[in-house]
PDB file of C-alpha atoms in Angstrom:
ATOM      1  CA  UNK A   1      80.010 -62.717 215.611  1.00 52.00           C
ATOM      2  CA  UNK A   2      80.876 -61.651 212.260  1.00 54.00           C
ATOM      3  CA  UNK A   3      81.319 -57.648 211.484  1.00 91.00           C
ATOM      4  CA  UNK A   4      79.810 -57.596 208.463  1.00 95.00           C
ATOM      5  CA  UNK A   5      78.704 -54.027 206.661  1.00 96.00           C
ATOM      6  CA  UNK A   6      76.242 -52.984 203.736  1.00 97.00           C
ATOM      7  CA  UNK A   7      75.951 -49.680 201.815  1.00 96.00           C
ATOM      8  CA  UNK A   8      73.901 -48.139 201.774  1.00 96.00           C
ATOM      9  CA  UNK A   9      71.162 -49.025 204.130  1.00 96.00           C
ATOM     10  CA  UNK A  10      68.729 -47.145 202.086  1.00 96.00           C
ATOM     11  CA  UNK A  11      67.779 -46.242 198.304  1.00 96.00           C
ATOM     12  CA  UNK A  12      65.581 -44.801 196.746  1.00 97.00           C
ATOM     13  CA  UNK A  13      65.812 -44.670 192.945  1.00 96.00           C
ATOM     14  CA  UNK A  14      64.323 -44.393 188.923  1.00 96.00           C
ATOM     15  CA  UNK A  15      63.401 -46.776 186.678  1.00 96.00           C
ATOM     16  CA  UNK A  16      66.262 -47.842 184.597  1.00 95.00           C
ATOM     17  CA  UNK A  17      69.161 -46.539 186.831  1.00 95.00           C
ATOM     18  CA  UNK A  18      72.088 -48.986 187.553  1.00 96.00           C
ATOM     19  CA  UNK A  19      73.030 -49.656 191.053  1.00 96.00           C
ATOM     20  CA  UNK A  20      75.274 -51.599 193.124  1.00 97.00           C
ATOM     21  CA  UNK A  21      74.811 -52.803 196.790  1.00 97.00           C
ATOM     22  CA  UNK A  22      78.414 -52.941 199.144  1.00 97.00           C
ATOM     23  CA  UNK A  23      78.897 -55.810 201.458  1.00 98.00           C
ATOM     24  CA  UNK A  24      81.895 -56.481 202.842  1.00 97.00           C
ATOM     25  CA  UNK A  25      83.254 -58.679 206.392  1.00 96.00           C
ATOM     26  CA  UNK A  26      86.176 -58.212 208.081  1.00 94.00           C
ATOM     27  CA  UNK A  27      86.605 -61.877 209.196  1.00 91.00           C
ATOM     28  CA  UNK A  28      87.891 -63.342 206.688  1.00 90.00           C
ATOM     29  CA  UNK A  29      84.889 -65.424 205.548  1.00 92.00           C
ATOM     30  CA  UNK A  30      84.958 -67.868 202.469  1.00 91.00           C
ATOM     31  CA  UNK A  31      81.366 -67.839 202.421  1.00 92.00           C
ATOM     32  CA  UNK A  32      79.192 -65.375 201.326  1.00 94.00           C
ATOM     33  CA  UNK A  33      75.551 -64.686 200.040  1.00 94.00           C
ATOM     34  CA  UNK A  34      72.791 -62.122 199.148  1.00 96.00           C
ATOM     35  CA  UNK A  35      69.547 -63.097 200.192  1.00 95.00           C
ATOM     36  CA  UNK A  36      66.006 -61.127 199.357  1.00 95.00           C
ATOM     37  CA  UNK A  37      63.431 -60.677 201.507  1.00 93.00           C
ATOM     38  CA  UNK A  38      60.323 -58.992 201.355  1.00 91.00           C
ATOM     39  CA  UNK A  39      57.824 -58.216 204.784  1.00 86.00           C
ATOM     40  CA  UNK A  40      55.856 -61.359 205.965  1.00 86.00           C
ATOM     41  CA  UNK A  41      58.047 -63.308 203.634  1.00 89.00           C
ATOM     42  CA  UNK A  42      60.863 -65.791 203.795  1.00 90.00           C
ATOM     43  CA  UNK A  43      64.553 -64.853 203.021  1.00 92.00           C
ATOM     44  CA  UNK A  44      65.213 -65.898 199.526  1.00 93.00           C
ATOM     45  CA  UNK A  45      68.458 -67.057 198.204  1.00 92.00           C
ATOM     46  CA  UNK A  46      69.870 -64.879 194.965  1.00 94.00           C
ATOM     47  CA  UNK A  47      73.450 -65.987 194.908  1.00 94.00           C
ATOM     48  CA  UNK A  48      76.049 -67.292 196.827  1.00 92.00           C
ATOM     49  CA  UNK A  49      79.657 -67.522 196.733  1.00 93.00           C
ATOM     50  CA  UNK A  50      82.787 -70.041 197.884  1.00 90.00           C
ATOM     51  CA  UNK A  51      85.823 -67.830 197.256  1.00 92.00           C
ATOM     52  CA  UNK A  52      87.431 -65.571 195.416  1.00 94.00           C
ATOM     53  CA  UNK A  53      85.975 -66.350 191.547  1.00 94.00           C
ATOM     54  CA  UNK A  54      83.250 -68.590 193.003  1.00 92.00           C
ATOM     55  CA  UNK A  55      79.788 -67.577 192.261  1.00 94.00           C
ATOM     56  CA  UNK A  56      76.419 -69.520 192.428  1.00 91.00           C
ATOM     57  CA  UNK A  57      73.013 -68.515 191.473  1.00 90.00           C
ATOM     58  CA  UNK A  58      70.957 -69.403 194.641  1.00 87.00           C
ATOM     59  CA  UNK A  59      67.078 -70.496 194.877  1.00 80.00           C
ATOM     60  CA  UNK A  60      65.128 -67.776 193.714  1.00 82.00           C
ATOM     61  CA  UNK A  61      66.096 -66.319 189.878  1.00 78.00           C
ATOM     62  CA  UNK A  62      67.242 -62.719 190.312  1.00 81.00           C
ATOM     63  CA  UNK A  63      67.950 -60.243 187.717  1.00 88.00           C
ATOM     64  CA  UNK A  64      70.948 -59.128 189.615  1.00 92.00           C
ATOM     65  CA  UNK A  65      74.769 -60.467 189.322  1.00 94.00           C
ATOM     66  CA  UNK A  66      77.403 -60.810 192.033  1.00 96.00           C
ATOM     67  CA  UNK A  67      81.305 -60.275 191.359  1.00 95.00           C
ATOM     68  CA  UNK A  68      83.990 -61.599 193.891  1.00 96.00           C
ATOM     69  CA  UNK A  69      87.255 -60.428 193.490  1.00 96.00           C
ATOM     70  CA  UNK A  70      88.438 -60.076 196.949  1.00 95.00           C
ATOM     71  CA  UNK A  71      87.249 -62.534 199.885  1.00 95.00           C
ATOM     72  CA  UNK A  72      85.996 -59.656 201.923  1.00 96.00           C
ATOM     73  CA  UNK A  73      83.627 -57.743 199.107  1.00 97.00           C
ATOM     74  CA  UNK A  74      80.693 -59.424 197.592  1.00 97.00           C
ATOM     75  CA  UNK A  75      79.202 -56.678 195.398  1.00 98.00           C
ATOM     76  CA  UNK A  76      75.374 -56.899 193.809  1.00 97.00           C
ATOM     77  CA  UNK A  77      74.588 -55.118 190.782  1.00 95.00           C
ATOM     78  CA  UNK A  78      71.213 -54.393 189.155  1.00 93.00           C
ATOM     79  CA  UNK A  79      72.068 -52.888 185.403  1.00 93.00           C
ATOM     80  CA  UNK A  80      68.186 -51.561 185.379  1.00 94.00           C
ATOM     81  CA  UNK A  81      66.329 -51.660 188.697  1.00 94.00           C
ATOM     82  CA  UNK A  82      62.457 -51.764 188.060  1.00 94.00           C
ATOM     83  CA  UNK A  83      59.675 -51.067 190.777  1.00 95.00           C
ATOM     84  CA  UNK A  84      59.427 -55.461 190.844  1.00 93.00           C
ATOM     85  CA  UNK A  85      63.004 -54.783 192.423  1.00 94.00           C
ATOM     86  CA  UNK A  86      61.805 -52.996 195.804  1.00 95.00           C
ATOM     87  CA  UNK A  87      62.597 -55.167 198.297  1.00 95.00           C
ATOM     88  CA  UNK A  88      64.862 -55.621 201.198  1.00 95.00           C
ATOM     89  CA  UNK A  89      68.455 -56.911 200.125  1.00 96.00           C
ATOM     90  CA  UNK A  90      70.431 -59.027 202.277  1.00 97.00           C
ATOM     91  CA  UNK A  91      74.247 -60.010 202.743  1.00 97.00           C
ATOM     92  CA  UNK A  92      75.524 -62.781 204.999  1.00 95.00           C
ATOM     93  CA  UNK A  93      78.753 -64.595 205.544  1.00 94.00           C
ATOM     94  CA  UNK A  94      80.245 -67.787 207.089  1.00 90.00           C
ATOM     95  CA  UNK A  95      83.063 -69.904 207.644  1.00 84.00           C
ATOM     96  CA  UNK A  96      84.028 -73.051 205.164  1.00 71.00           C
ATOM     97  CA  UNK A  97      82.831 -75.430 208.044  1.00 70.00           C
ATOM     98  CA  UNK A  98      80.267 -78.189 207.977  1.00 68.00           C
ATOM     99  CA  UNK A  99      77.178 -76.688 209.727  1.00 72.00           C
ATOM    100  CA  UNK A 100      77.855 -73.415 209.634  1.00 77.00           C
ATOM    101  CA  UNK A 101      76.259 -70.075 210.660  1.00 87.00           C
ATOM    102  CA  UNK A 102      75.763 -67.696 208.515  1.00 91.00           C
ATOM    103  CA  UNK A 103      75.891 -63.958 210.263  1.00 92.00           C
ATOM    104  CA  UNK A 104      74.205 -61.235 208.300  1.00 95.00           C
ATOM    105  CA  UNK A 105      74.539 -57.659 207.286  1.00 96.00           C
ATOM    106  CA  UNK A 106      72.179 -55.174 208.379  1.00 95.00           C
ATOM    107  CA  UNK A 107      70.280 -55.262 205.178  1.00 96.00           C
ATOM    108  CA  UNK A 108      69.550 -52.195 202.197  1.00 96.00           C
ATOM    109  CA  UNK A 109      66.506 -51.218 201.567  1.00 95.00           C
ATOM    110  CA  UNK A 110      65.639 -50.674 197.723  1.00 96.00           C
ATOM    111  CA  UNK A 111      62.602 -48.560 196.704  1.00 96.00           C
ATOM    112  CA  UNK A 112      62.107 -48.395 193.037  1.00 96.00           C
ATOM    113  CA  UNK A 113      60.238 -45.802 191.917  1.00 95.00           C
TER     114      UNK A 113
ATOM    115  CA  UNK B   1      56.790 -75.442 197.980  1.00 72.00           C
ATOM    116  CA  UNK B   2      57.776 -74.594 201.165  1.00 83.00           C
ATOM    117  CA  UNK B   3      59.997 -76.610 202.954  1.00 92.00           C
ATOM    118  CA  UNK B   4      60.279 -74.807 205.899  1.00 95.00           C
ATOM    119  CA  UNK B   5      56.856 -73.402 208.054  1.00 96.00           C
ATOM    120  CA  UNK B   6      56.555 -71.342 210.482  1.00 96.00           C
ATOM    121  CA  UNK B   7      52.702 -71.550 210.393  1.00 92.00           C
ATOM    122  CA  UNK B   8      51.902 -68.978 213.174  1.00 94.00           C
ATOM    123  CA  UNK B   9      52.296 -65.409 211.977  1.00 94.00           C
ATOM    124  CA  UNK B  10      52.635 -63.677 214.909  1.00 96.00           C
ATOM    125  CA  UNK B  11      52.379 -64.594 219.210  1.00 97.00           C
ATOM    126  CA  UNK B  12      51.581 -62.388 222.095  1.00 97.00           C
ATOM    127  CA  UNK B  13      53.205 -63.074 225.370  1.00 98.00           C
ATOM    128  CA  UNK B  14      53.273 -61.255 228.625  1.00 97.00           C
ATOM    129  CA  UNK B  15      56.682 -60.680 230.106  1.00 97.00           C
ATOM    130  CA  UNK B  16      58.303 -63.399 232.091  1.00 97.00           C
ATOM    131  CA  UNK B  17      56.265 -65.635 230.608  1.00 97.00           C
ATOM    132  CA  UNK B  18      57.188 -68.456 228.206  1.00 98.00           C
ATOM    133  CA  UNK B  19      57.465 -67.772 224.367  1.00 98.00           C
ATOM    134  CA  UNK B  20      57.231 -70.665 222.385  1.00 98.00           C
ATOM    135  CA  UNK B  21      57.877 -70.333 218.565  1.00 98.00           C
ATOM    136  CA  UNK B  22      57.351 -73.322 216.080  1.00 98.00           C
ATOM    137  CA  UNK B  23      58.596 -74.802 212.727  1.00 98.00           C
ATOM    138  CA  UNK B  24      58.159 -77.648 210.563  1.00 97.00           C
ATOM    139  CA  UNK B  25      60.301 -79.238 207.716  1.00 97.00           C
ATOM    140  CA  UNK B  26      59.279 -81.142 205.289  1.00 95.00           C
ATOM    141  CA  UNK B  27      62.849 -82.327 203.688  1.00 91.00           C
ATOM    142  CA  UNK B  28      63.729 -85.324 205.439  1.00 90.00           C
ATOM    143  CA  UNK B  29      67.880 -84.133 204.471  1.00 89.00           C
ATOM    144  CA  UNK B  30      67.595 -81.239 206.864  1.00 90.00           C
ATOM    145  CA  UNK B  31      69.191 -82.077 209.729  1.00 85.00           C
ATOM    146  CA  UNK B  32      70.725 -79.000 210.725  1.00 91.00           C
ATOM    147  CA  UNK B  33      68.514 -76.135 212.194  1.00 95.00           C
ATOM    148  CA  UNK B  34      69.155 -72.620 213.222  1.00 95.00           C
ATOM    149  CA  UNK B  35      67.140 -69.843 214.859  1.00 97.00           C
ATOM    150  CA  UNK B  36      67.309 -65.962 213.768  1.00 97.00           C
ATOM    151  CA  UNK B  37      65.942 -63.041 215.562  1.00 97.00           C
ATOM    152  CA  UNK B  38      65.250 -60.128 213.331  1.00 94.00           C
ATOM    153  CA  UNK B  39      64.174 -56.625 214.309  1.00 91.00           C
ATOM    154  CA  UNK B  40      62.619 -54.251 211.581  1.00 85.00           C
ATOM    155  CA  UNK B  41      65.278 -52.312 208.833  1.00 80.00           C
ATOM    156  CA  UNK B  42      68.036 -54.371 210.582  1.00 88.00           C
ATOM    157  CA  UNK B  43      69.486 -57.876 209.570  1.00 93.00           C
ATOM    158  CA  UNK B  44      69.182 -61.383 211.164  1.00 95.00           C
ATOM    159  CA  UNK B  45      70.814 -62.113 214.309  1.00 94.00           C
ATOM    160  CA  UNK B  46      71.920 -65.547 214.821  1.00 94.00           C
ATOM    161  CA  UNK B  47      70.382 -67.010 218.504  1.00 96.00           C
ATOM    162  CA  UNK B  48      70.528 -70.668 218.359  1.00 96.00           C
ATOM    163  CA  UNK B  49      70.948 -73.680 216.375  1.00 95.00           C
ATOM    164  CA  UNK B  50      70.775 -77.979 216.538  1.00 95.00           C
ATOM    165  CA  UNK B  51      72.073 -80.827 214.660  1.00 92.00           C
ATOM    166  CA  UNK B  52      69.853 -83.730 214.209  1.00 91.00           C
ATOM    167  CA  UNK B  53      72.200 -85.848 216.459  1.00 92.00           C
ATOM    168  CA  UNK B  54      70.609 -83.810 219.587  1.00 94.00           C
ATOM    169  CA  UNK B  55      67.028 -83.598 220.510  1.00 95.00           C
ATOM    170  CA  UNK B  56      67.852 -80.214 222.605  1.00 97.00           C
ATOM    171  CA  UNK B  57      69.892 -77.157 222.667  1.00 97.00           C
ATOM    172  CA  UNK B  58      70.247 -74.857 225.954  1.00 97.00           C
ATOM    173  CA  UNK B  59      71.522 -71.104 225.783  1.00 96.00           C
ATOM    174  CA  UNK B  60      70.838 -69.156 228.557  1.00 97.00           C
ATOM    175  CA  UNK B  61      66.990 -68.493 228.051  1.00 97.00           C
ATOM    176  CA  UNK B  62      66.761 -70.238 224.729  1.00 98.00           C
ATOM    177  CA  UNK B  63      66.241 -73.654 224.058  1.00 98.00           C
ATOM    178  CA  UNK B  64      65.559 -75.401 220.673  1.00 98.00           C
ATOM    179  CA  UNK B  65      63.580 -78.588 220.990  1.00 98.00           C
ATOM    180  CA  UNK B  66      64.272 -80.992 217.660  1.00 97.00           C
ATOM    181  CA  UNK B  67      61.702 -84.079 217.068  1.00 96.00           C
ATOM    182  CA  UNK B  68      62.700 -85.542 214.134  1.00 95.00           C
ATOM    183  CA  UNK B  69      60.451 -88.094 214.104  1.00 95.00           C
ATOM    184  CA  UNK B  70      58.045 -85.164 213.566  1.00 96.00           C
ATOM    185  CA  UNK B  71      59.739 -83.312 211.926  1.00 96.00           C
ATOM    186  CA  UNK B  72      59.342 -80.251 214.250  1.00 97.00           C
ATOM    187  CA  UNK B  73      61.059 -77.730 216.077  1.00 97.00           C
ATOM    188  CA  UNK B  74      60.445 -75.639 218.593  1.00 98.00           C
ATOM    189  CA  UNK B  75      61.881 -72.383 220.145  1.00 98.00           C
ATOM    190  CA  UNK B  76      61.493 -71.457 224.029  1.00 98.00           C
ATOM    191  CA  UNK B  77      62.544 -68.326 225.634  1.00 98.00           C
ATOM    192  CA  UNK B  78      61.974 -68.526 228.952  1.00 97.00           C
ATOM    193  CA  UNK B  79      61.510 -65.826 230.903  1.00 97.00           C
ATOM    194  CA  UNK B  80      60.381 -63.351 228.013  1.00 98.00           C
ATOM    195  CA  UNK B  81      61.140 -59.909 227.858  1.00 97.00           C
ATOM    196  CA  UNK B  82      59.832 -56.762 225.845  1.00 96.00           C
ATOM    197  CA  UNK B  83      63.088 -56.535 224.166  1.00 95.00           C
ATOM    198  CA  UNK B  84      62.665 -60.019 222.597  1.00 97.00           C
ATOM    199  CA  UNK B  85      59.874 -58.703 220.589  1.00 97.00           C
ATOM    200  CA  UNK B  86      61.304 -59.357 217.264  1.00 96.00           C
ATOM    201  CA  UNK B  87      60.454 -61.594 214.116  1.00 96.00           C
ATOM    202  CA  UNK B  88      62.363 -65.148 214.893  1.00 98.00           C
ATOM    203  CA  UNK B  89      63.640 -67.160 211.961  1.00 97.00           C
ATOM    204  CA  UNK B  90      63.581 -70.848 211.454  1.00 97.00           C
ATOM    205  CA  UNK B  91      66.367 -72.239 208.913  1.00 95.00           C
ATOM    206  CA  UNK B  92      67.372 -75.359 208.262  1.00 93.00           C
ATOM    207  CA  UNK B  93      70.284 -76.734 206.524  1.00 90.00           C
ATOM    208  CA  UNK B  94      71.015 -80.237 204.137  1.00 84.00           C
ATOM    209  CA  UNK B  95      73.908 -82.548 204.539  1.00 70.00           C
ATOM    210  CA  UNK B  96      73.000 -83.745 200.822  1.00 66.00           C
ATOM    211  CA  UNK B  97      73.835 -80.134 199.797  1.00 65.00           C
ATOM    212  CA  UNK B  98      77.129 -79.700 201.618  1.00 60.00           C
ATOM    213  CA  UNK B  99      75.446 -77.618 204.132  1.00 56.00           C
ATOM    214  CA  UNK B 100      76.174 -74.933 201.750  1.00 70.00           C
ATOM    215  CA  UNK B 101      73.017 -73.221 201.780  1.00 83.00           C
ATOM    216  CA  UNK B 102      69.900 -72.444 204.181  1.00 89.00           C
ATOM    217  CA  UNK B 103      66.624 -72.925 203.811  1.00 91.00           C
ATOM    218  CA  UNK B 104      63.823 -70.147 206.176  1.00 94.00           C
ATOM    219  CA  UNK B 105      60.868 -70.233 207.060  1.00 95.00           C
ATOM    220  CA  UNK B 106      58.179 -66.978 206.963  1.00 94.00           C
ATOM    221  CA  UNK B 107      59.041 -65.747 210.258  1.00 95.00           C
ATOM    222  CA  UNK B 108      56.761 -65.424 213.337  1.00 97.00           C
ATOM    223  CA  UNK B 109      56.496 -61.795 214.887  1.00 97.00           C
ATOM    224  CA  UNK B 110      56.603 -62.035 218.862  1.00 98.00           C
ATOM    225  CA  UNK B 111      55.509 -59.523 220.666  1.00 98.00           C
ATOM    226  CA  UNK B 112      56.319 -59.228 224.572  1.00 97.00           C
ATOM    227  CA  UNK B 113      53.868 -57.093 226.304  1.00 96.00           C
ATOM    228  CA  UNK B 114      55.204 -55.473 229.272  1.00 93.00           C
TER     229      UNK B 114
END
């Protein structure tokens, strides 16, 4: 299983404020993604990444971008969160395999206020 | 438009009984299919998963049934336990997209009664 961390687990913050959300793995993953997910909802795709310089918008249109600079950090930024932003963010990673399996992060909640 | 269901919100089951969670698919290119188990404020935990080449997939007390034909899954835990009482995620994958990205379903909250 992958060891794969997020920071922080929760925030709660103003209108307007700039934040970033932390994942990183320590297994060397190629793969990784940020996925949103509200309760009673599916997980929703935001972006995705290959490799180092690789990013992808995913499925659902986010506000938020992704940097990836080093194969084991996959930073999310929101310049100016808004209350439409509360939700529960998140990160997953996976081997460059066919069929793979993505294993997750434990998540950040965002509360916008 | 969903392509993955889960249509049944939630299930009760009494421990050591059978739990049997379902999902359909409506892209005929999925044929890769996983199962998560999520409990609250914490991330997905991958449990299970099937290629379309298989009808079945056996770990331990988990098995995934596929019937492609249908286009249906099906998750059994068998016996259940209180501290399988979670929020299990369907997901399935496309060969026409690389397998590069996964598809869920809504979820279905189990809850094992003692």
């Amino acid at each position: 299983e992958a060891d794969i961390y997020q920071t922080p687990r929760y925030l709660v913050i103003g209108t307007g404020k700039k934040i970033t959300l932390e994942c990183s793995q320590t297994m060397g993953h190629d793969k990784m993604y940020w996925y949103q997910q509200d309760p009673g909802m599916e997980l929703h795709l935001i972006h995705y990444s290959y490799g180092v310089n690789s990013t992808e918008k995913g499925d659902l249109s986010s506000e938020s971008t992704v940097s990836r600079i080093r194969t084991e950090h996959f930073p999310l930024t929101l310049e100016s969160a808004r209350p439409s932003h509360t939700s529960q963010y998140l990160c997953a990673s996976s081997e460059q395999v066919l069929r793979e399996t993505q294993y997750f992060g434990p998540g950040t909640r965002l509360l916008v206020l | 438009d969903q392509q993955v269901k889960q249509n049944s919100p939630s299930l009760s089951v009494q421990e050591g009984r059978i739990s049997i969670l379902n999902c359909d698919y409506t892209n005929s290119m999925f044929d890769y299919f996983l199962w998560y188990k999520k409990y609250p404020a914490e991330g997905p935990t991958f449990l299970i998963s099937i290629s379309s080449i298989k009808d079945k997939n056996e770990d331990g007390r988990f098995t995934v049934f596929l019937n492609k034909s249908a286009k249906h899954l099906s998750l059994h835990i068998v016996p259940s336990q209180p501290g399988d009482s979670a929020v299990y995620f369907c997901a399935a994958s496309a060969r026409d997209s690389g397998y590069s990205t996964l598809t869920f379903g809504k979820g279905t909250m189990l809850l094992v009664s003692p």
